[in-house]
């Protein structure tokens, strides 16, 4: 390991890439800044074309042996990888709260255990995958999943550890080698992941980490024609660029993108429960792709629901994400905060009414007050575009047909929430065009279940068998049942 490590809140972090089993420095660097108080945390390596080339070359060289190990051979490595994450649970929680503003308590109790599961669940699940056998009178078809090769994983800043492991777990478990490009606004926990891979003894080249800017390091990675897959989570604009570039090399992409999901409250909903769940949409300062940020409330219950939600919001504690009492932390970056304020200001200028919030929160420079806007039209920018901040909109409806049109009336189609009588809500779910919909609940995600969006929210599904479908090539091994006689007339 390089001697250039530095300390952040008592945690030792390497600023370097991790290529071919060792730390690699860069002449170029960028400054990592904490969203809590804008303190500079350290200078991070910025990858160039040579680093990308080295990482992909090493991953390509490591691929045959890693693939040949089989799921059983890979299992102990991946268990050790997950254990190494567990050994650093405190360090991961500290770093991601300082670097990305994620609640420390949420990291410790939710994200770190889930990150470990993201590795172990897929490693164990890979053991259960069998060839599918198709019997025909002519032949037996052994349909198997072969690892695809070198996988590029590109992740955003809002949940760096969770999203990296969610992709790395199945990619490695199915026999691929990985090049992870970390998010430049929150690069530190990805660096700890490389420490974990090293401690777990993953063979050199099986897992690589590149630090750097998306437009430089990320772009150079996506341009590499040796990639077998690109798994991307991030914005629609970046996804379009990645998909276009990957198309030139015919590299398949999985794209998990933004959302503008509906939170539907039917007239028969249990309003206390609905309001308590709606308040969760402010979680992570609203920087959550799957949040139901458009509250669509039946007109008959809109007043009562809004009063209950206001009471919930008044109790929310905005503060330092390292403090156990805090429920809403900072916005990741000053640029993102200005973007959020811009959305609100334009909405208000266009006639929207602020029910609460609407401005920065006094706790600190990068904090935005939980906000609710109403008096909106479906075509308003704030109803159509993802804000990615603690800003919800409220519209009312009078019939199922109307709310279905409103729910479906954006370019996005990631998820949604529906509170109401269960049978009524399930019937409505058939008509809402999204990748998933939570009924009288929010955020239940099982690793066995598919995850992803439609329309501008993405292409492809990850999770469970769907991850293996993406990270593998399907091969049909055909074994004839009678001796094969070669003939030009044979079909
Ligand atoms: P972003 O698209 O700006 O960046 C995401 C990643 O892509 C970063 O690592 C960045 O460095 C990299 N990147 C940027 N330009 C690139 C390029 N030209 N080539 C290769 N890589 C490039 O997104 P962001 O602002 O970091 O993240 C916020 C977005 O992510 C929101 O839209 C949010 O909804 C979305 N998101 C979606 C999900 C999901 O599962 N659907 C989950 C979390 C976040």
PDB file of C-alpha atoms in Angstrom, residues 29-292:
ATOM      1  CA  UNK A  29      -5.680  15.358  -7.926  1.00  0.00           C
ATOM      2  CA  UNK A  30      -8.958  16.915  -6.860  1.00  0.00           C
ATOM      3  CA  UNK A  31     -10.044  18.131  -3.422  1.00  0.00           C
ATOM      4  CA  UNK A  32     -12.561  16.123  -1.453  1.00  0.00           C
ATOM      5  CA  UNK A  33     -14.784  18.469   0.580  1.00  0.00           C
ATOM      6  CA  UNK A  34     -17.162  17.638   3.445  1.00  0.00           C
ATOM      7  CA  UNK A  35     -20.758  18.784   2.912  1.00  0.00           C
ATOM      8  CA  UNK A  36     -21.114  19.285   6.678  1.00  0.00           C
ATOM      9  CA  UNK A  37     -18.891  22.367   6.918  1.00  0.00           C
ATOM     10  CA  UNK A  38     -17.034  22.608   3.584  1.00  0.00           C
ATOM     11  CA  UNK A  39     -13.765  21.415   5.177  1.00  0.00           C
ATOM     12  CA  UNK A  40     -11.221  20.029   2.727  1.00  0.00           C
ATOM     13  CA  UNK A  41     -10.763  16.361   3.620  1.00  0.00           C
ATOM     14  CA  UNK A  42      -7.879  15.526   1.310  1.00  0.00           C
ATOM     15  CA  UNK A  43      -6.465  15.495  -2.201  1.00  0.00           C
ATOM     16  CA  UNK A  44      -7.742  12.516  -4.193  1.00  0.00           C
ATOM     17  CA  UNK A  45      -6.071  10.937  -7.233  1.00  0.00           C
ATOM     18  CA  UNK A  46      -7.616  11.860 -10.557  1.00  0.00           C
ATOM     19  CA  UNK A  47      -7.385   9.050 -13.102  1.00  0.00           C
ATOM     20  CA  UNK A  48      -6.242   9.540 -16.698  1.00  0.00           C
ATOM     21  CA  UNK A  49      -6.309   7.318 -19.785  1.00  0.00           C
ATOM     22  CA  UNK A  50      -3.175   5.455 -18.661  1.00  0.00           C
ATOM     23  CA  UNK A  51      -4.762   4.532 -15.311  1.00  0.00           C
ATOM     24  CA  UNK A  52      -7.900   3.326 -17.088  1.00  0.00           C
ATOM     25  CA  UNK A  53      -5.814   1.281 -19.499  1.00  0.00           C
ATOM     26  CA  UNK A  54      -3.845  -0.287 -16.630  1.00  0.00           C
ATOM     27  CA  UNK A  55      -6.998  -1.118 -14.685  1.00  0.00           C
ATOM     28  CA  UNK A  56      -8.826  -2.704 -17.614  1.00  0.00           C
ATOM     29  CA  UNK A  57      -5.689  -4.594 -18.708  1.00  0.00           C
ATOM     30  CA  UNK A  58      -5.233  -6.033 -15.223  1.00  0.00           C
ATOM     31  CA  UNK A  59      -8.945  -6.920 -14.987  1.00  0.00           C
ATOM     32  CA  UNK A  60      -8.814  -8.644 -18.386  1.00  0.00           C
ATOM     33  CA  UNK A  61      -5.743 -10.653 -17.346  1.00  0.00           C
ATOM     34  CA  UNK A  62      -7.346 -11.691 -14.050  1.00  0.00           C
ATOM     35  CA  UNK A  63     -10.649 -12.686 -15.626  1.00  0.00           C
ATOM     36  CA  UNK A  64      -9.954 -16.251 -16.914  1.00  0.00           C
ATOM     37  CA  UNK A  65      -8.616 -17.555 -13.588  1.00  0.00           C
ATOM     38  CA  UNK A  66     -11.353 -15.833 -11.536  1.00  0.00           C
ATOM     39  CA  UNK A  67     -14.057 -17.187 -13.857  1.00  0.00           C
ATOM     40  CA  UNK A  68     -12.543 -20.672 -13.747  1.00  0.00           C
ATOM     41  CA  UNK A  69     -12.738 -20.772  -9.939  1.00  0.00           C
ATOM     42  CA  UNK A  70     -16.477 -21.295 -10.182  1.00  0.00           C
ATOM     43  CA  UNK A  71     -19.005 -20.035  -7.657  1.00  0.00           C
ATOM     44  CA  UNK A  72     -17.724 -22.376  -4.917  1.00  0.00           C
ATOM     45  CA  UNK A  73     -14.132 -21.292  -5.430  1.00  0.00           C
ATOM     46  CA  UNK A  74     -15.066 -17.611  -5.305  1.00  0.00           C
ATOM     47  CA  UNK A  75     -17.255 -17.922  -2.220  1.00  0.00           C
ATOM     48  CA  UNK A  76     -14.490 -17.817   0.436  1.00  0.00           C
ATOM     49  CA  UNK A  77     -12.886 -14.763  -1.164  1.00  0.00           C
ATOM     50  CA  UNK A  78     -16.211 -12.932  -1.192  1.00  0.00           C
ATOM     51  CA  UNK A  79     -17.027 -13.947   2.372  1.00  0.00           C
ATOM     52  CA  UNK A  80     -13.678 -12.496   3.433  1.00  0.00           C
ATOM     53  CA  UNK A  81     -14.462  -9.354   1.412  1.00  0.00           C
ATOM     54  CA  UNK A  82     -17.765  -8.950   3.308  1.00  0.00           C
ATOM     55  CA  UNK A  83     -16.028  -9.688   6.624  1.00  0.00           C
ATOM     56  CA  UNK A  84     -13.470  -6.974   5.871  1.00  0.00           C
ATOM     57  CA  UNK A  85     -16.339  -4.513   5.375  1.00  0.00           C
ATOM     58  CA  UNK A  86     -17.769  -5.638   8.715  1.00  0.00           C
ATOM     59  CA  UNK A  87     -14.408  -5.142  10.464  1.00  0.00           C
ATOM     60  CA  UNK A  88     -14.471  -1.545   9.240  1.00  0.00           C
ATOM     61  CA  UNK A  89     -18.150  -0.893   9.992  1.00  0.00           C
ATOM     62  CA  UNK A  90     -17.347   2.103  12.157  1.00  0.00           C
ATOM     63  CA  UNK A  91     -14.900   3.530   9.656  1.00  0.00           C
ATOM     64  CA  UNK A  92     -17.413   3.214   6.798  1.00  0.00           C
ATOM     65  CA  UNK A  93     -20.113   4.911   8.894  1.00  0.00           C
ATOM     66  CA  UNK A  94     -17.803   7.749   9.894  1.00  0.00           C
ATOM     67  CA  UNK A  95     -16.391   8.335   6.433  1.00  0.00           C
ATOM     68  CA  UNK A  96     -19.666   8.299   4.509  1.00  0.00           C
ATOM     69  CA  UNK A  97     -21.270  10.717   6.967  1.00  0.00           C
ATOM     70  CA  UNK A  98     -18.330  13.143   6.744  1.00  0.00           C
ATOM     71  CA  UNK A  99     -17.819  12.722   2.998  1.00  0.00           C
ATOM     72  CA  UNK A 100     -21.384  12.352   1.676  1.00  0.00           C
ATOM     73  CA  UNK A 101     -23.512  13.708   4.539  1.00  0.00           C
ATOM     74  CA  UNK A 102     -25.334  10.386   5.002  1.00  0.00           C
ATOM     75  CA  UNK A 103     -26.608   9.886   8.572  1.00  0.00           C
ATOM     76  CA  UNK A 104     -24.012   8.046  10.607  1.00  0.00           C
ATOM     77  CA  UNK A 105     -26.735   6.157  12.455  1.00  0.00           C
ATOM     78  CA  UNK A 106     -28.254   4.992   9.180  1.00  0.00           C
ATOM     79  CA  UNK A 107     -24.860   3.860   7.917  1.00  0.00           C
ATOM     80  CA  UNK A 108     -24.142   1.877  11.069  1.00  0.00           C
ATOM     81  CA  UNK A 109     -27.540   0.192  11.381  1.00  0.00           C
ATOM     82  CA  UNK A 110     -28.689  -0.070   7.766  1.00  0.00           C
ATOM     83  CA  UNK A 111     -26.158   0.546   5.040  1.00  0.00           C
ATOM     84  CA  UNK A 112     -23.053  -1.264   6.293  1.00  0.00           C
ATOM     85  CA  UNK A 113     -24.891  -4.526   7.131  1.00  0.00           C
ATOM     86  CA  UNK A 114     -26.645  -4.285   3.764  1.00  0.00           C
ATOM     87  CA  UNK A 115     -23.326  -3.716   1.968  1.00  0.00           C
ATOM     88  CA  UNK A 116     -22.013  -6.939   3.515  1.00  0.00           C
ATOM     89  CA  UNK A 117     -25.170  -8.767   2.401  1.00  0.00           C
ATOM     90  CA  UNK A 118     -24.748  -7.340  -1.095  1.00  0.00           C
ATOM     91  CA  UNK A 119     -21.523  -9.343  -1.288  1.00  0.00           C
ATOM     92  CA  UNK A 120     -22.460 -12.530   0.597  1.00  0.00           C
ATOM     93  CA  UNK A 121     -26.029 -12.958  -0.681  1.00  0.00           C
ATOM     94  CA  UNK A 122     -24.966 -12.927  -4.335  1.00  0.00           C
ATOM     95  CA  UNK A 123     -21.918 -15.131  -3.625  1.00  0.00           C
ATOM     96  CA  UNK A 124     -24.180 -17.730  -1.988  1.00  0.00           C
ATOM     97  CA  UNK A 125     -26.920 -17.329  -4.577  1.00  0.00           C
ATOM     98  CA  UNK A 126     -24.386 -17.999  -7.359  1.00  0.00           C
ATOM     99  CA  UNK A 127     -23.835 -21.425  -5.775  1.00  0.00           C
ATOM    100  CA  UNK A 128     -27.470 -22.336  -6.345  1.00  0.00           C
ATOM    101  CA  UNK A 129     -27.555 -21.457 -10.039  1.00  0.00           C
ATOM    102  CA  UNK A 130     -27.891 -24.576 -12.143  1.00  0.00           C
ATOM    103  CA  UNK A 131     -27.835 -25.129 -15.888  1.00  0.00           C
ATOM    104  CA  UNK A 132     -31.361 -24.951 -17.228  1.00  0.00           C
ATOM    105  CA  UNK A 133     -32.043 -28.115 -19.231  1.00  0.00           C
ATOM    106  CA  UNK A 134     -34.371 -28.020 -22.233  1.00  0.00           C
ATOM    107  CA  UNK A 135     -35.288 -31.482 -23.504  1.00  0.00           C
ATOM    108  CA  UNK A 136     -36.460 -31.867 -27.102  1.00  0.00           C
ATOM    109  CA  UNK A 137     -36.805 -35.066 -29.174  1.00  0.00           C
ATOM    110  CA  UNK A 138     -33.598 -34.137 -30.979  1.00  0.00           C
ATOM    111  CA  UNK A 139     -31.336 -32.891 -28.240  1.00  0.00           C
ATOM    112  CA  UNK A 140     -30.673 -31.879 -24.688  1.00  0.00           C
ATOM    113  CA  UNK A 141     -29.899 -28.160 -24.339  1.00  0.00           C
ATOM    114  CA  UNK A 142     -27.746 -27.228 -21.355  1.00  0.00           C
ATOM    115  CA  UNK A 143     -28.381 -23.524 -20.937  1.00  0.00           C
ATOM    116  CA  UNK A 144     -25.751 -21.951 -18.752  1.00  0.00           C
ATOM    117  CA  UNK A 145     -24.648 -18.524 -17.603  1.00  0.00           C
ATOM    118  CA  UNK A 146     -21.014 -17.714 -18.312  1.00  0.00           C
ATOM    119  CA  UNK A 147     -19.376 -14.638 -16.785  1.00  0.00           C
ATOM    120  CA  UNK A 148     -19.133 -11.860 -19.350  1.00  0.00           C
ATOM    121  CA  UNK A 149     -15.627 -10.464 -18.646  1.00  0.00           C
ATOM    122  CA  UNK A 150     -14.520  -7.044 -17.417  1.00  0.00           C
ATOM    123  CA  UNK A 151     -17.343  -5.019 -15.862  1.00  0.00           C
ATOM    124  CA  UNK A 152     -17.208  -1.244 -15.370  1.00  0.00           C
ATOM    125  CA  UNK A 153     -19.190  -0.084 -12.335  1.00  0.00           C
ATOM    126  CA  UNK A 154     -19.956   3.648 -12.152  1.00  0.00           C
ATOM    127  CA  UNK A 155     -21.746   5.001  -9.089  1.00  0.00           C
ATOM    128  CA  UNK A 156     -23.197   8.330  -7.852  1.00  0.00           C
ATOM    129  CA  UNK A 157     -22.507  10.223  -4.635  1.00  0.00           C
ATOM    130  CA  UNK A 158     -25.812   9.826  -2.802  1.00  0.00           C
ATOM    131  CA  UNK A 159     -25.248   6.247  -1.580  1.00  0.00           C
ATOM    132  CA  UNK A 160     -21.681   5.329  -2.555  1.00  0.00           C
ATOM    133  CA  UNK A 161     -21.147   2.200  -0.430  1.00  0.00           C
ATOM    134  CA  UNK A 162     -24.617   0.743  -0.923  1.00  0.00           C
ATOM    135  CA  UNK A 163     -24.636   1.228  -4.695  1.00  0.00           C
ATOM    136  CA  UNK A 164     -21.063   0.046  -5.282  1.00  0.00           C
ATOM    137  CA  UNK A 165     -21.556  -3.216  -3.375  1.00  0.00           C
ATOM    138  CA  UNK A 166     -25.002  -3.773  -4.953  1.00  0.00           C
ATOM    139  CA  UNK A 167     -23.238  -4.034  -8.320  1.00  0.00           C
ATOM    140  CA  UNK A 168     -19.832  -5.427  -7.336  1.00  0.00           C
ATOM    141  CA  UNK A 169     -21.409  -8.298  -5.364  1.00  0.00           C
ATOM    142  CA  UNK A 170     -23.229 -10.008  -8.255  1.00  0.00           C
ATOM    143  CA  UNK A 171     -20.578  -9.037 -10.817  1.00  0.00           C
ATOM    144  CA  UNK A 172     -17.802 -10.764  -8.863  1.00  0.00           C
ATOM    145  CA  UNK A 173     -20.000 -13.654  -7.683  1.00  0.00           C
ATOM    146  CA  UNK A 174     -20.839 -14.547 -11.265  1.00  0.00           C
ATOM    147  CA  UNK A 175     -17.146 -14.622 -12.215  1.00  0.00           C
ATOM    148  CA  UNK A 176     -16.473 -11.205 -13.728  1.00  0.00           C
ATOM    149  CA  UNK A 177     -13.679  -8.850 -12.810  1.00  0.00           C
ATOM    150  CA  UNK A 178     -14.552  -5.281 -11.869  1.00  0.00           C
ATOM    151  CA  UNK A 179     -13.310  -1.746 -12.420  1.00  0.00           C
ATOM    152  CA  UNK A 180     -15.143   0.621 -10.054  1.00  0.00           C
ATOM    153  CA  UNK A 181     -15.180   4.342 -10.859  1.00  0.00           C
ATOM    154  CA  UNK A 182     -15.984   6.156  -7.591  1.00  0.00           C
ATOM    155  CA  UNK A 183     -18.138   9.324  -7.411  1.00  0.00           C
ATOM    156  CA  UNK A 184     -15.942  12.429  -7.229  1.00  0.00           C
ATOM    157  CA  UNK A 185     -18.223  14.232  -4.744  1.00  0.00           C
ATOM    158  CA  UNK A 186     -17.991  11.295  -2.288  1.00  0.00           C
ATOM    159  CA  UNK A 187     -14.926   9.166  -3.088  1.00  0.00           C
ATOM    160  CA  UNK A 188     -13.800   7.996   0.348  1.00  0.00           C
ATOM    161  CA  UNK A 189     -15.804   4.860   1.158  1.00  0.00           C
ATOM    162  CA  UNK A 190     -14.957   3.422  -2.273  1.00  0.00           C
ATOM    163  CA  UNK A 191     -11.332   3.743  -1.229  1.00  0.00           C
ATOM    164  CA  UNK A 192     -12.064   1.747   1.940  1.00  0.00           C
ATOM    165  CA  UNK A 193     -13.669  -0.916  -0.270  1.00  0.00           C
ATOM    166  CA  UNK A 194     -10.331  -1.342  -2.037  1.00  0.00           C
ATOM    167  CA  UNK A 195      -8.691  -1.862   1.379  1.00  0.00           C
ATOM    168  CA  UNK A 196     -11.289  -4.581   2.018  1.00  0.00           C
ATOM    169  CA  UNK A 197     -10.604  -6.291  -1.311  1.00  0.00           C
ATOM    170  CA  UNK A 198      -6.887  -6.227  -0.491  1.00  0.00           C
ATOM    171  CA  UNK A 199      -7.389  -7.629   3.010  1.00  0.00           C
ATOM    172  CA  UNK A 200      -9.658 -10.351   1.619  1.00  0.00           C
ATOM    173  CA  UNK A 201      -6.849 -11.463  -0.684  1.00  0.00           C
ATOM    174  CA  UNK A 202      -8.796 -11.002  -3.912  1.00  0.00           C
ATOM    175  CA  UNK A 203      -6.300 -11.880  -6.662  1.00  0.00           C
ATOM    176  CA  UNK A 204      -4.728  -8.809  -8.322  1.00  0.00           C
ATOM    177  CA  UNK A 205      -6.972  -7.489 -11.083  1.00  0.00           C
ATOM    178  CA  UNK A 206     -10.223  -8.962  -9.756  1.00  0.00           C
ATOM    179  CA  UNK A 207     -11.255  -5.638  -8.194  1.00  0.00           C
ATOM    180  CA  UNK A 208      -9.880  -2.267  -9.257  1.00  0.00           C
ATOM    181  CA  UNK A 209     -10.740   1.222  -8.089  1.00  0.00           C
ATOM    182  CA  UNK A 210     -10.360   4.358 -10.173  1.00  0.00           C
ATOM    183  CA  UNK A 211     -10.806   7.779  -8.608  1.00  0.00           C
ATOM    184  CA  UNK A 212     -11.477  10.853 -10.709  1.00  0.00           C
ATOM    185  CA  UNK A 213     -13.892  13.103 -12.510  1.00  0.00           C
ATOM    186  CA  UNK A 214     -16.716  11.608 -14.533  1.00  0.00           C
ATOM    187  CA  UNK A 215     -15.921  13.611 -17.644  1.00  0.00           C
ATOM    188  CA  UNK A 216     -12.276  12.419 -17.626  1.00  0.00           C
ATOM    189  CA  UNK A 217     -11.772   9.128 -15.776  1.00  0.00           C
ATOM    190  CA  UNK A 218     -15.335   7.894 -16.233  1.00  0.00           C
ATOM    191  CA  UNK A 219     -15.419   8.837 -19.897  1.00  0.00           C
ATOM    192  CA  UNK A 220     -12.095   7.122 -20.597  1.00  0.00           C
ATOM    193  CA  UNK A 221     -13.365   3.972 -18.879  1.00  0.00           C
ATOM    194  CA  UNK A 222     -16.627   3.878 -20.808  1.00  0.00           C
ATOM    195  CA  UNK A 223     -14.680   4.345 -24.047  1.00  0.00           C
ATOM    196  CA  UNK A 224     -12.650   1.179 -23.474  1.00  0.00           C
ATOM    197  CA  UNK A 225     -13.768  -1.405 -26.031  1.00  0.00           C
ATOM    198  CA  UNK A 226     -12.497  -4.306 -23.866  1.00  0.00           C
ATOM    199  CA  UNK A 227     -15.368  -3.882 -21.406  1.00  0.00           C
ATOM    200  CA  UNK A 228     -17.981  -6.630 -21.422  1.00  0.00           C
ATOM    201  CA  UNK A 229     -20.580  -4.712 -19.397  1.00  0.00           C
ATOM    202  CA  UNK A 230     -21.186  -1.250 -17.959  1.00  0.00           C
ATOM    203  CA  UNK A 231     -23.336  -1.006 -14.838  1.00  0.00           C
ATOM    204  CA  UNK A 232     -24.197   2.645 -14.215  1.00  0.00           C
ATOM    205  CA  UNK A 233     -26.251   4.466 -11.604  1.00  0.00           C
ATOM    206  CA  UNK A 234     -26.582   8.199 -11.969  1.00  0.00           C
ATOM    207  CA  UNK A 235     -28.270  10.949 -13.924  1.00  0.00           C
ATOM    208  CA  UNK A 236     -30.175  10.749 -17.183  1.00  0.00           C
ATOM    209  CA  UNK A 237     -27.785  13.132 -18.940  1.00  0.00           C
ATOM    210  CA  UNK A 238     -24.722  11.009 -18.097  1.00  0.00           C
ATOM    211  CA  UNK A 239     -26.600   7.824 -18.975  1.00  0.00           C
ATOM    212  CA  UNK A 240     -27.361   9.117 -22.455  1.00  0.00           C
ATOM    213  CA  UNK A 241     -23.683   9.847 -23.022  1.00  0.00           C
ATOM    214  CA  UNK A 242     -22.649   6.435 -21.657  1.00  0.00           C
ATOM    215  CA  UNK A 243     -25.241   4.564 -23.715  1.00  0.00           C
ATOM    216  CA  UNK A 244     -24.169   6.373 -26.894  1.00  0.00           C
ATOM    217  CA  UNK A 245     -20.486   5.697 -26.268  1.00  0.00           C
ATOM    218  CA  UNK A 246     -21.059   2.070 -25.278  1.00  0.00           C
ATOM    219  CA  UNK A 247     -23.171   1.546 -28.387  1.00  0.00           C
ATOM    220  CA  UNK A 248     -20.148   2.350 -30.554  1.00  0.00           C
ATOM    221  CA  UNK A 249     -18.421  -0.683 -28.995  1.00  0.00           C
ATOM    222  CA  UNK A 250     -21.638  -2.753 -28.652  1.00  0.00           C
ATOM    223  CA  UNK A 251     -21.137  -2.982 -24.884  1.00  0.00           C
ATOM    224  CA  UNK A 252     -24.387  -3.764 -22.990  1.00  0.00           C
ATOM    225  CA  UNK A 253     -25.310  -1.255 -20.262  1.00  0.00           C
ATOM    226  CA  UNK A 254     -27.513  -1.399 -17.209  1.00  0.00           C
ATOM    227  CA  UNK A 255     -28.753   2.102 -16.401  1.00  0.00           C
ATOM    228  CA  UNK A 256     -30.344   2.971 -13.039  1.00  0.00           C
ATOM    229  CA  UNK A 257     -31.328   6.612 -13.267  1.00  0.00           C
ATOM    230  CA  UNK A 258     -33.411   9.328 -11.734  1.00  0.00           C
ATOM    231  CA  UNK A 259     -36.977   9.376 -10.518  1.00  0.00           C
ATOM    232  CA  UNK A 260     -39.975  11.611 -10.009  1.00  0.00           C
ATOM    233  CA  UNK A 261     -42.137   9.030  -8.344  1.00  0.00           C
ATOM    234  CA  UNK A 262     -45.713   9.542  -7.226  1.00  0.00           C
ATOM    235  CA  UNK A 263     -46.788   9.149  -3.594  1.00  0.00           C
ATOM    236  CA  UNK A 264     -50.514   8.454  -3.924  1.00  0.00           C
ATOM    237  CA  UNK A 265     -52.873   8.905  -0.989  1.00  0.00           C
ATOM    238  CA  UNK A 266     -56.323   7.463  -1.758  1.00  0.00           C
ATOM    239  CA  UNK A 267     -59.439   8.691   0.016  1.00  0.00           C
ATOM    240  CA  UNK A 268     -59.571   5.398   1.957  1.00  0.00           C
ATOM    241  CA  UNK A 269     -55.943   5.646   3.174  1.00  0.00           C
ATOM    242  CA  UNK A 270     -54.915   5.465   6.810  1.00  0.00           C
ATOM    243  CA  UNK A 271     -53.739   9.081   6.994  1.00  0.00           C
ATOM    244  CA  UNK A 272     -51.460   8.908  10.046  1.00  0.00           C
ATOM    245  CA  UNK A 273     -49.452   6.088   8.472  1.00  0.00           C
ATOM    246  CA  UNK A 274     -49.430   7.821   5.082  1.00  0.00           C
ATOM    247  CA  UNK A 275     -48.177  11.084   6.584  1.00  0.00           C
ATOM    248  CA  UNK A 276     -45.467   9.338   8.631  1.00  0.00           C
ATOM    249  CA  UNK A 277     -44.231   7.602   5.479  1.00  0.00           C
ATOM    250  CA  UNK A 278     -44.444  10.766   3.370  1.00  0.00           C
ATOM    251  CA  UNK A 279     -42.104  12.485   5.873  1.00  0.00           C
ATOM    252  CA  UNK A 280     -39.506   9.813   5.020  1.00  0.00           C
ATOM    253  CA  UNK A 281     -39.278  11.319   1.530  1.00  0.00           C
ATOM    254  CA  UNK A 282     -37.077  13.992   3.100  1.00  0.00           C
ATOM    255  CA  UNK A 283     -34.582  11.303   4.134  1.00  0.00           C
ATOM    256  CA  UNK A 284     -30.962  11.855   3.015  1.00  0.00           C
ATOM    257  CA  UNK A 285     -32.041  15.476   2.405  1.00  0.00           C
ATOM    258  CA  UNK A 286     -34.221  14.187  -0.427  1.00  0.00           C
ATOM    259  CA  UNK A 287     -31.190  12.917  -2.351  1.00  0.00           C
ATOM    260  CA  UNK A 288     -32.822   9.544  -2.967  1.00  0.00           C
ATOM    261  CA  UNK A 289     -33.697   8.341  -6.461  1.00  0.00           C
ATOM    262  CA  UNK A 290     -36.623   6.182  -5.346  1.00  0.00           C
ATOM    263  CA  UNK A 291     -38.352   8.757  -3.123  1.00  0.00           C
ATOM    264  CA  UNK A 292     -42.016   9.466  -3.881  1.00  0.00           C
TER     265      UNK A 292
END
